[in-house]
Short mmCIF file of C-alpha atoms and ligand atoms in Angstrom, two decimals:
data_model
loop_
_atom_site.label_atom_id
_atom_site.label_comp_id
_atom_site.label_asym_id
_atom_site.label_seq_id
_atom_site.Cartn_x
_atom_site.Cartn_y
_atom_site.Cartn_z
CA UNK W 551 0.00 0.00 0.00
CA UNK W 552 1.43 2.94 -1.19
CA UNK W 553 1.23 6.20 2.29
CA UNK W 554 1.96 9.89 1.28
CA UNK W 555 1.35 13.23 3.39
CA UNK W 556 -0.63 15.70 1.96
CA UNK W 557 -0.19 19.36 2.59
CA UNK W 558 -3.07 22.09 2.12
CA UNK W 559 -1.96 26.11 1.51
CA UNK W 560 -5.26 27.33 0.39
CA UNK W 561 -5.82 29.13 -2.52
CA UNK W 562 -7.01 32.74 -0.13
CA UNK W 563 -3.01 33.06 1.43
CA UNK W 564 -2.26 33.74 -2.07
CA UNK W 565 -4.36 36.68 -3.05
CA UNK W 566 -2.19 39.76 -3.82
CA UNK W 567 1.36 37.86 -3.57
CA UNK W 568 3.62 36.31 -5.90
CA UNK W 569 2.45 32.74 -6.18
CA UNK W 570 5.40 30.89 -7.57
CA UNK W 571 7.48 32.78 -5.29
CA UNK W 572 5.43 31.90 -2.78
CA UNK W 573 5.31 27.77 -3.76
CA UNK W 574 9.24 27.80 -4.02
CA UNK W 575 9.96 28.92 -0.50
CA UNK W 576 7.07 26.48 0.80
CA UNK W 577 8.50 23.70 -0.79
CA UNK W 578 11.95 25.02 0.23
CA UNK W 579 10.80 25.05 3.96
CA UNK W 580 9.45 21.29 3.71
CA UNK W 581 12.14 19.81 2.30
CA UNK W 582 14.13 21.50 4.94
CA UNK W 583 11.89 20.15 7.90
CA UNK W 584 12.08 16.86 5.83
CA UNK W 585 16.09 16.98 6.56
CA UNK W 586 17.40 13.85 8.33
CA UNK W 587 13.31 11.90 8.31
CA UNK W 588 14.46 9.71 5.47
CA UNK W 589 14.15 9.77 1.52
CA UNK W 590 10.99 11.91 0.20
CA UNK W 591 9.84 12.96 -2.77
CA UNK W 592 8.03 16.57 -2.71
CA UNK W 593 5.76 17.66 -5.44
CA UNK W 594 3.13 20.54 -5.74
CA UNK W 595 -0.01 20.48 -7.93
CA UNK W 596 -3.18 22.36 -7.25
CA UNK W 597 -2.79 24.12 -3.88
CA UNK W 598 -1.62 20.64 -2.54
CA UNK W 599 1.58 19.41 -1.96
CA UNK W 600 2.54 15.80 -1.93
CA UNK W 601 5.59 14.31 0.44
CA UNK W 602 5.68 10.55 -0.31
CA UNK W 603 8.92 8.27 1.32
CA UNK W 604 10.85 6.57 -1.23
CA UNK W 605 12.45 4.39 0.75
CA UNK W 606 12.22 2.14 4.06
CA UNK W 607 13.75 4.33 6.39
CA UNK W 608 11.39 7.31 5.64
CA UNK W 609 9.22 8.03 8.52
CA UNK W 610 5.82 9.43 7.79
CA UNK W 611 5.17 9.33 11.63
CA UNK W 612 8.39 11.75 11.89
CA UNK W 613 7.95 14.11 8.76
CA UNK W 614 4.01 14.44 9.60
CA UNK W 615 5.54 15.51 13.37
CA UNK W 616 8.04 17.89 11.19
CA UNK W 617 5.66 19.41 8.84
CA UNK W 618 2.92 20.61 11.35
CA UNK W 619 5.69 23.48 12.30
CA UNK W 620 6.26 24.19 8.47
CA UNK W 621 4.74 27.83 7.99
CA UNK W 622 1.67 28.66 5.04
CA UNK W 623 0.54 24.99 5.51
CA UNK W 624 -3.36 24.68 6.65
CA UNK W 625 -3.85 21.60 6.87
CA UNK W 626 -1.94 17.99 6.55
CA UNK W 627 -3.32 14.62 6.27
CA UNK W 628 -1.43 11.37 5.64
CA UNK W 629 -3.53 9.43 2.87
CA UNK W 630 -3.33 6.20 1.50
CA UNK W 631 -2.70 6.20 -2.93
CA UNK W 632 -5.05 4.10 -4.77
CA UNK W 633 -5.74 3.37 -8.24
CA UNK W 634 -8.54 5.72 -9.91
CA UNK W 635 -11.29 2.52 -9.70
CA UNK W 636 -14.42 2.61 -7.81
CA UNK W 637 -13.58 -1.05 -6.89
CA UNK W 638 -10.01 -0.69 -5.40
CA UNK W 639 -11.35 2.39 -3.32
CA UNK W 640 -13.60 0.56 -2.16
CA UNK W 641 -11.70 -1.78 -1.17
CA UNK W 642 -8.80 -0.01 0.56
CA UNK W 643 -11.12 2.26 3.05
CA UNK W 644 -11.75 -0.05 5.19
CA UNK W 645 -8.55 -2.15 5.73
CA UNK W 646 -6.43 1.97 5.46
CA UNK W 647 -8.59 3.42 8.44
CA UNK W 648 -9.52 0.28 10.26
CA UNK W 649 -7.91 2.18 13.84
CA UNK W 650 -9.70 5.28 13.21
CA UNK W 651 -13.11 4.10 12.75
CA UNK W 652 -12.72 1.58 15.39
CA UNK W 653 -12.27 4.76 17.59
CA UNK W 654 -15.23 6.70 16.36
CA UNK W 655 -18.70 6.90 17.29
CA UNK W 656 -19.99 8.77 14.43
CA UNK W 657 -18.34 9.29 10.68
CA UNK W 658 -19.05 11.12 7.28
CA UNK W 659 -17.82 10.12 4.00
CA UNK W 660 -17.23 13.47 1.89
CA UNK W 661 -15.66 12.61 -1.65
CA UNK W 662 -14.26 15.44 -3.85
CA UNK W 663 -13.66 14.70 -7.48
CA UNK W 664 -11.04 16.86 -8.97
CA UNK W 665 -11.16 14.73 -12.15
CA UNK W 666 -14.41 14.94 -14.04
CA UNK W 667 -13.51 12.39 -16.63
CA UNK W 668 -14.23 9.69 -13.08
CA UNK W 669 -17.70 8.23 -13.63
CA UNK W 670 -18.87 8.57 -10.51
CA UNK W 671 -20.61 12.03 -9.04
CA UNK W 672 -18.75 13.15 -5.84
CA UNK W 673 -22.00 12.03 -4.09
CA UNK W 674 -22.13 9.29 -5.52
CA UNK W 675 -18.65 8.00 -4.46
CA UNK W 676 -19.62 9.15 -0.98
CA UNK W 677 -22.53 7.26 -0.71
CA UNK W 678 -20.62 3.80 -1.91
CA UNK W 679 -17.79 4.57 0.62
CA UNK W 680 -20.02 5.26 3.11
CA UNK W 681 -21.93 1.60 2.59
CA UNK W 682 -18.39 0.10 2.52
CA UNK W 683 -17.46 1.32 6.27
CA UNK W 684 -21.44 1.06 7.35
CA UNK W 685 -21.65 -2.51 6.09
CA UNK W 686 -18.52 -3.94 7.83
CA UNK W 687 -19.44 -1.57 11.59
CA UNK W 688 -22.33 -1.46 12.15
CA UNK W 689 -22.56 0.17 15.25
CA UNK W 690 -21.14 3.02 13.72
CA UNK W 691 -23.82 6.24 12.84
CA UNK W 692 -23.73 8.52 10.02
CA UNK W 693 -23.24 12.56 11.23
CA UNK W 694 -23.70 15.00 8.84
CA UNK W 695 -22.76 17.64 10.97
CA UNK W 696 -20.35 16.91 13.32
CA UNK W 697 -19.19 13.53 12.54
CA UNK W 698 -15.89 12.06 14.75
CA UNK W 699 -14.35 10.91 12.18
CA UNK W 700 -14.52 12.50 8.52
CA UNK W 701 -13.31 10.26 5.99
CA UNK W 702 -12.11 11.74 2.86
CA UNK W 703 -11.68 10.54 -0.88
CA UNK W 704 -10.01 12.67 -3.12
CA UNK W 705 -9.97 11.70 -6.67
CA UNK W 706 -7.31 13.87 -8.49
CA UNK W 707 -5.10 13.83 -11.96
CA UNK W 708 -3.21 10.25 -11.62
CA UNK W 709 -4.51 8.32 -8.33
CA UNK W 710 -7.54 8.66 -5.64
CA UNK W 711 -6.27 9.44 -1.94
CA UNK W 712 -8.61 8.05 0.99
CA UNK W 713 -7.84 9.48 4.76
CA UNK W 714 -8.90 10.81 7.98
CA UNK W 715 -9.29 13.78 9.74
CA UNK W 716 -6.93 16.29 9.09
CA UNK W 717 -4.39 17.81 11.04
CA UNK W 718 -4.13 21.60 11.50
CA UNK W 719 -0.78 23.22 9.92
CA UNK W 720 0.55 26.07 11.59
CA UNK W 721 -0.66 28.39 8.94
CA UNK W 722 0.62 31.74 8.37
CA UNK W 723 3.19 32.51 5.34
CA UNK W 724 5.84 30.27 4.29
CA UNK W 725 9.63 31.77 5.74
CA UNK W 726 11.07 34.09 4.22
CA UNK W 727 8.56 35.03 2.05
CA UNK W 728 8.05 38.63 3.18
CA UNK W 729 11.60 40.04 4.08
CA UNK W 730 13.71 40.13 6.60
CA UNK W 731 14.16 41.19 10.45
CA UNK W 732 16.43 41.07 13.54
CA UNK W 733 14.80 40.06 16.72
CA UNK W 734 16.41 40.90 19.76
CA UNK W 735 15.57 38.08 22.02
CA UNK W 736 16.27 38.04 25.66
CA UNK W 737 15.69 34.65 27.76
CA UNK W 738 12.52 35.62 28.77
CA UNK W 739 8.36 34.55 27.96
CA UNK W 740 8.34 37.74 24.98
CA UNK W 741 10.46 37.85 23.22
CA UNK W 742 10.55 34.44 21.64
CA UNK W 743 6.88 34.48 21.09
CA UNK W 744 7.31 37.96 19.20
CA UNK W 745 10.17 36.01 17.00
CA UNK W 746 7.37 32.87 16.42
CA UNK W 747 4.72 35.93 15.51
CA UNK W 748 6.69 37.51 13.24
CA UNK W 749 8.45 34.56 11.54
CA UNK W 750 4.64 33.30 11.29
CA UNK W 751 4.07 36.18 8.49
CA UNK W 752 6.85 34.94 6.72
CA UNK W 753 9.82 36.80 7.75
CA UNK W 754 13.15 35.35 8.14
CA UNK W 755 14.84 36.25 11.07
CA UNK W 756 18.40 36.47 12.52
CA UNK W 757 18.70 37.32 16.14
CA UNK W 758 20.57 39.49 18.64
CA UNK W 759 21.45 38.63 22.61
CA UNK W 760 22.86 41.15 24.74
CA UNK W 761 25.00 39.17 27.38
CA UNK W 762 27.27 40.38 30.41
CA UNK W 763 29.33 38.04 31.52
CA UNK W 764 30.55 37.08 34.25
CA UNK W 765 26.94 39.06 35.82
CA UNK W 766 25.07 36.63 33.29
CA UNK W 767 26.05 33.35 33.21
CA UNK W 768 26.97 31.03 30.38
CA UNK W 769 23.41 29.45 31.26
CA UNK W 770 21.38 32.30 30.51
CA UNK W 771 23.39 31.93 26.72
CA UNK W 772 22.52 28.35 26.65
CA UNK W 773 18.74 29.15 27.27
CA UNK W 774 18.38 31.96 24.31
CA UNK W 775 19.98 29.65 22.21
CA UNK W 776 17.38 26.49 23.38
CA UNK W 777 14.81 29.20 23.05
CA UNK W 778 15.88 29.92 19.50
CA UNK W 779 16.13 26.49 18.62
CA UNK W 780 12.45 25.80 19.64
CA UNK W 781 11.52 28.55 17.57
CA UNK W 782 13.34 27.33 14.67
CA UNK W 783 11.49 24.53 13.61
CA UNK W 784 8.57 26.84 12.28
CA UNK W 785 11.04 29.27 10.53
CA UNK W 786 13.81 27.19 9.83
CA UNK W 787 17.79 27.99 10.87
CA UNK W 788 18.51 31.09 12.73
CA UNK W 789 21.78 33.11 13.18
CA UNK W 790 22.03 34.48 16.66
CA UNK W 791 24.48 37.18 17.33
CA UNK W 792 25.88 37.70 20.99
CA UNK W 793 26.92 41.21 21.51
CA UNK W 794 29.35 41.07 25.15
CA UNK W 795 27.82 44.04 26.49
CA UNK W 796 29.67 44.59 30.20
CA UNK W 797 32.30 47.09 29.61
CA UNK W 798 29.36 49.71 28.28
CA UNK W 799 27.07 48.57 30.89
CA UNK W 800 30.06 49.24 33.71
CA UNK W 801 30.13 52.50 31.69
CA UNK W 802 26.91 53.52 32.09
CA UNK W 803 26.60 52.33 35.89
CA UNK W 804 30.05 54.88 36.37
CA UNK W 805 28.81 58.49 34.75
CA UNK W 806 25.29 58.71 34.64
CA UNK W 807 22.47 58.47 37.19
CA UNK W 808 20.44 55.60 38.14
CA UNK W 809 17.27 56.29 37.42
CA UNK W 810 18.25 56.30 33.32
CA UNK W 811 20.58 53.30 33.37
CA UNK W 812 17.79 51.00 31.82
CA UNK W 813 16.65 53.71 29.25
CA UNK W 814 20.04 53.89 28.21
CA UNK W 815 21.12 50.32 28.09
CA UNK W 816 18.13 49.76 26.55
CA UNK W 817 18.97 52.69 23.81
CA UNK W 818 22.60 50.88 23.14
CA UNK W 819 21.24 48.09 22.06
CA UNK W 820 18.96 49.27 19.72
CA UNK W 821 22.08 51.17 18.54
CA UNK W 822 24.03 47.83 18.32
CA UNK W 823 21.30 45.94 17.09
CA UNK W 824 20.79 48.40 13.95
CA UNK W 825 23.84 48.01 12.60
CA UNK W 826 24.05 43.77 12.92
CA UNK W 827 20.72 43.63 11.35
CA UNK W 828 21.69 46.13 8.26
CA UNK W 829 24.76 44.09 8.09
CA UNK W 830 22.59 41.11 7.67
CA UNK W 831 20.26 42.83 5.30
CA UNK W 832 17.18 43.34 7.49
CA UNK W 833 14.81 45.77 7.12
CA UNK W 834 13.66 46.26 10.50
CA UNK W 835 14.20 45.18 14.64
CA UNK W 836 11.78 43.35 16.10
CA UNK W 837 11.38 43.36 20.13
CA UNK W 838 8.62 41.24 22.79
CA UNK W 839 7.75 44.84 24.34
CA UNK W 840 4.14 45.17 25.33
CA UNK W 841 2.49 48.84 25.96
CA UNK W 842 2.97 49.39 29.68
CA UNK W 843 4.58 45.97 31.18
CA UNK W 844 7.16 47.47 33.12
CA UNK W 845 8.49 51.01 33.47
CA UNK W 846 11.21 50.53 30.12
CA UNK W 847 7.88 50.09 28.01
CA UNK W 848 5.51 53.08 28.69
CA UNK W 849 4.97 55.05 25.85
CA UNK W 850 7.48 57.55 26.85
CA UNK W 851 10.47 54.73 27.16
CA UNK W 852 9.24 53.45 24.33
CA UNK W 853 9.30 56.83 22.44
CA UNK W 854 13.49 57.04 23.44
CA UNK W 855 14.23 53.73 23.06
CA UNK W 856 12.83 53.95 19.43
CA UNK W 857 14.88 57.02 18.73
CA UNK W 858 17.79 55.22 19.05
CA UNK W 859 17.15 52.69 16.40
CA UNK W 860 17.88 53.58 12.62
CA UNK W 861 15.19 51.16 11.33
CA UNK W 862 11.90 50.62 12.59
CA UNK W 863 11.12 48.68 15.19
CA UNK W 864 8.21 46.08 14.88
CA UNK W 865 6.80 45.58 18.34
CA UNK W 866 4.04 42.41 17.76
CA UNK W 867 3.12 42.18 20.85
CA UNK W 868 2.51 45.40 21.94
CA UNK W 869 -1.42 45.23 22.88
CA UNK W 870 -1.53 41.97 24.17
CA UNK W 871 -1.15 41.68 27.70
CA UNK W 872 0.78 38.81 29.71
CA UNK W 873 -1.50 35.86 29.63
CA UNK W 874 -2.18 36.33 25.73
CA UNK W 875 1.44 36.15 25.23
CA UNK W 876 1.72 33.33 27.47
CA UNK W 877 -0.81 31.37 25.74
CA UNK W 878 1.28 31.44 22.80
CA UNK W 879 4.04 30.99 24.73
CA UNK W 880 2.82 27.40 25.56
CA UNK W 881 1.46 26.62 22.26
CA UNK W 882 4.73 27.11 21.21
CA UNK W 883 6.69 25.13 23.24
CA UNK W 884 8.73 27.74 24.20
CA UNK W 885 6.97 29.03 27.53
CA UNK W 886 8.85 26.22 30.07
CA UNK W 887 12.02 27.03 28.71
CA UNK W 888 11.64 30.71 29.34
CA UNK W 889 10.25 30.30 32.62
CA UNK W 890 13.76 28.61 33.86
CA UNK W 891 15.28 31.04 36.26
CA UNK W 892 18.69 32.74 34.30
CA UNK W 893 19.29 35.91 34.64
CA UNK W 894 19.06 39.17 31.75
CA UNK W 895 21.54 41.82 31.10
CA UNK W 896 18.27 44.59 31.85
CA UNK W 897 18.54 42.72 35.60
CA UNK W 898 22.14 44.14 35.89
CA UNK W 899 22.50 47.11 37.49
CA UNK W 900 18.42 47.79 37.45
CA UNK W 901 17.70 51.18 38.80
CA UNK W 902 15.76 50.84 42.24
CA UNK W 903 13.61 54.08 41.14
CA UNK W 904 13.88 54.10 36.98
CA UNK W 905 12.32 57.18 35.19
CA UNK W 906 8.94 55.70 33.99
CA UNK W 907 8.45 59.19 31.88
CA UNK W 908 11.74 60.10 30.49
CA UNK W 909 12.11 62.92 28.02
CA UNK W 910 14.31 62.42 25.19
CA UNK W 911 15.85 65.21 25.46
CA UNK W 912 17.31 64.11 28.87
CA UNK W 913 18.22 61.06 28.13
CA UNK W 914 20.30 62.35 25.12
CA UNK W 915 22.22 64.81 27.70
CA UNK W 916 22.61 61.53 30.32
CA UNK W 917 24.16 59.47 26.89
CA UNK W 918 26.78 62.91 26.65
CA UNK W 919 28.06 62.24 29.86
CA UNK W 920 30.83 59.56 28.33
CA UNK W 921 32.08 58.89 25.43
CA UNK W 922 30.51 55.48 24.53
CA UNK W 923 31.13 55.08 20.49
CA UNK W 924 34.26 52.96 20.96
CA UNK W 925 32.84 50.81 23.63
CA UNK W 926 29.70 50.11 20.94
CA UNK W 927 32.12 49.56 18.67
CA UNK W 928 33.74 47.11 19.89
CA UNK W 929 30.84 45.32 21.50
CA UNK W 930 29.52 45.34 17.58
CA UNK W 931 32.67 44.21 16.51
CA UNK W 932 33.12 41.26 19.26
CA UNK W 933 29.92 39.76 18.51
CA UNK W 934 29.68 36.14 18.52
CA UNK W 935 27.97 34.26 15.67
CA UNK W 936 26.00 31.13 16.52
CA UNK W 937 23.79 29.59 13.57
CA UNK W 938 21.02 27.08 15.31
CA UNK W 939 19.31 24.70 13.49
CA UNK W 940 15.63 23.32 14.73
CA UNK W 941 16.17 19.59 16.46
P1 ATP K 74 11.14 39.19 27.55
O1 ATP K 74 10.15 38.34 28.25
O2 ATP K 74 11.17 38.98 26.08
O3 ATP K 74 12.50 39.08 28.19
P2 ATP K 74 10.49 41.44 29.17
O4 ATP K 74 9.10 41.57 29.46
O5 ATP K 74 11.40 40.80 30.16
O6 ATP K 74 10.66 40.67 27.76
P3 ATP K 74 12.36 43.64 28.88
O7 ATP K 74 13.39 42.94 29.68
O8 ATP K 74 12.08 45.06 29.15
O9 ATP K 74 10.96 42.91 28.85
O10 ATP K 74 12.77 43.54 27.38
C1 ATP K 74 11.95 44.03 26.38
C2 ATP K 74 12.49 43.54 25.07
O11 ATP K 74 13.84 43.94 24.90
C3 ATP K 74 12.53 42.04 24.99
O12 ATP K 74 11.30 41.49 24.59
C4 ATP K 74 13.60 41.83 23.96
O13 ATP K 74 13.11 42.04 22.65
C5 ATP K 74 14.59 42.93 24.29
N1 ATP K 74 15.62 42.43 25.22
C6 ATP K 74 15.62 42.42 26.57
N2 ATP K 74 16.76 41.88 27.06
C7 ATP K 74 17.51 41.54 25.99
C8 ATP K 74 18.80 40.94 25.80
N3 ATP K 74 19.55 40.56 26.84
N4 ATP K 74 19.25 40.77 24.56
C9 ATP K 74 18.51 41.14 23.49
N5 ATP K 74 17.29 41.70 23.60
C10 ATP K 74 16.79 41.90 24.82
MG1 MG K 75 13.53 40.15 29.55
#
């Protein structure tokens, strides 16, 4: 019996874009996700693309676990291939999806016919399918509406495909479909869901971690780059870029005053992170900062930290408040890792009073206090590359 996985994109994702633009980096992002499940072959043909193994050691269980991360896929199903005969579907429905409809109360048949040249009406095949399964359980009842367990027949171009209920894909638009951004990702619950948010509208990303060593520790590294990693397997391989940031913290704690060391740190790395990301071609920073959260993200922090940037800064979650990012968080897989207890570089030296309204124009005179080009410089210059791959 032949087994292949069938992806849905839906025809509505590609009103307005570029569609074989679009197909080439989906099918570039599956065969990616497909990397190390075994041999497949991946084809496209009418909004549907097909991932069949070619040999023994590829694992639909493993690729279908792969390819619900894979970003501008709606659905995926895996499907058994028969031959374009009313008698051989017949035959294979019940023997294919014995499990499932042993563990249903209720089922639909729904046929869609894709070739018109097949003699059968789409109702038609239904209706036969549906006497098949009926005949052999018959405890089983017919829902129209809600039915457990929807079995599908899909007679297209070369062969018929019968299967189950389909899985949900992770939707959104394939990676790297719509430009390209640097996320600056800290260890915390945020700023990797901002990353998953903004990688789920098809931007590539590269990423940028402040670190102070030794007042972070080499495990609060470790956990951005887990946290990236997680992330990764919806947007595929991401370079991370650790910027040592001490020396211009040390600076900042030594001529200015407390109450603006966070607005300023905060304003260096926007600084730093600028000119990484237009070094890597991105348009634009993106940052987990949500309106009013603590006292670096009321509007008026907000307003100076963005001054500091030279490209925009593209804040996703800024309305949402904790436990909508947090939801995400866990759908993502990302939320326990964030929640383990390593310490940020915005936890060094954290003002006890910090100015939750700062003017710009203060903070500009508090930056003229030192002389902090060369030490942004070279924090720029000594930044670490790390490239991390999805498991
Ligand atoms: P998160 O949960 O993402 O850490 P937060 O609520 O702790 O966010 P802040 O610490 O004020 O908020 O950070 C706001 C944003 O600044 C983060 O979402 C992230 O984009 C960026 N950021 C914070 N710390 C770092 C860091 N060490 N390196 C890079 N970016 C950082
Ligand atoms: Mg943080």
């Amino acid at each position: 019996m032949r087994e292949v996985i069938l992806l849905k994109y839906g025809e509505l994702i590609l009103k307005g874009l570029n569609r074989p633009q679009f197909e080439h980096k989906l099918l570039k992002s599956i065969k990616g996700a497909l990397r190390g499940c075994g041999q497949f072959s991946v084809t496209q043909a009418q909004s549907t693309v097909y991932v069949e193994p070619q040999d023994a050691d590829a694992s639909i269980d493993a690729a279908l676990k792969r390819l619900q991360k894979v970003l501008g896929i709606v659905s995926l199903v895996r499907a058994c291939v028969v031959e374009k005969e009313m008698a051989a579907i017949e035959e294979a429905v019940v023997p294919y999806l014995r499990d499932n409809i042993e563990q249903a109360k209720t089922f639909k048949v729904n046929a869609k016919r894709a070739d018109k040249r097949f003699p059968l009406s789409s109702p038609e095949i239904a209706r036969r399918v549906a006497d098949k399964v009926g005949d052999a359980f018959p405890d089983l009842e017919a829902d129209m509406r809600t039915p457990e367990l929807l079995i599908t027949v899909e007679v297209r171009d070369t062969d018929a495909y019968i299967h189950a209920n389909s899985l949900p894909g992770a939707g959104g638009m394939p990676a790297g479909s719509c430009g390209r951004a640097a996320v600056l990702i800290s260890g915390g619950i945020d700023s990797p869901v901002a990353t998953y948010m903004m990688a789920r509208r098809g931007m590539s990303v590269c990423a940028v971690h402040f670190a102070s060593p030794p007042y972070t520790s080499p495990r609060a590294k470790a956990k951005v780059l887990d946290l990236l990693k997680i992330v990764s397997a919806y947007g595929g391989p991401i370079a991370c870029f650790v910027v040592p940031f001490t020396a211009l913290q040390e600076q900042i704690r030594a001529h200015c005053r407390e109450e603006f060391f966070t607005i300023l740190l905060r304003r260096f790395m926007m600084k730093a992170a600028s000119r990484i990301a237009a070094a890597q071609d991105c348009a634009a920073l993106i940052t987990g900062e949500s309106i009013g959260q603590v006292a670096s993200q009321t509007i008026e922090a907000i307003t100076c930290t963005e001054a500091a940037s030279s490209l925009p800064i593209l804040r996703p979650l800024i309305g949402m408040n904790k436990e909508e990012i947090v939801q995400i968080a866990r759908r993502i897989d990302t939320y326990e890792t964030s929640i383990l207890p390593y310490e940020d570089c915005c936890t060094v030296f954290t003002p006890r009073h910090p100015r939750t309204k700062p003017r710009l124009w203060d903070v500009e005179q508090e930056e003229a206090k030192f002389d902090f080009a060369p030490l942004l410089d070279a924090a720029v210059e000594a930044a670490e590359k790390i490239v991390v791959c999805p498991e």
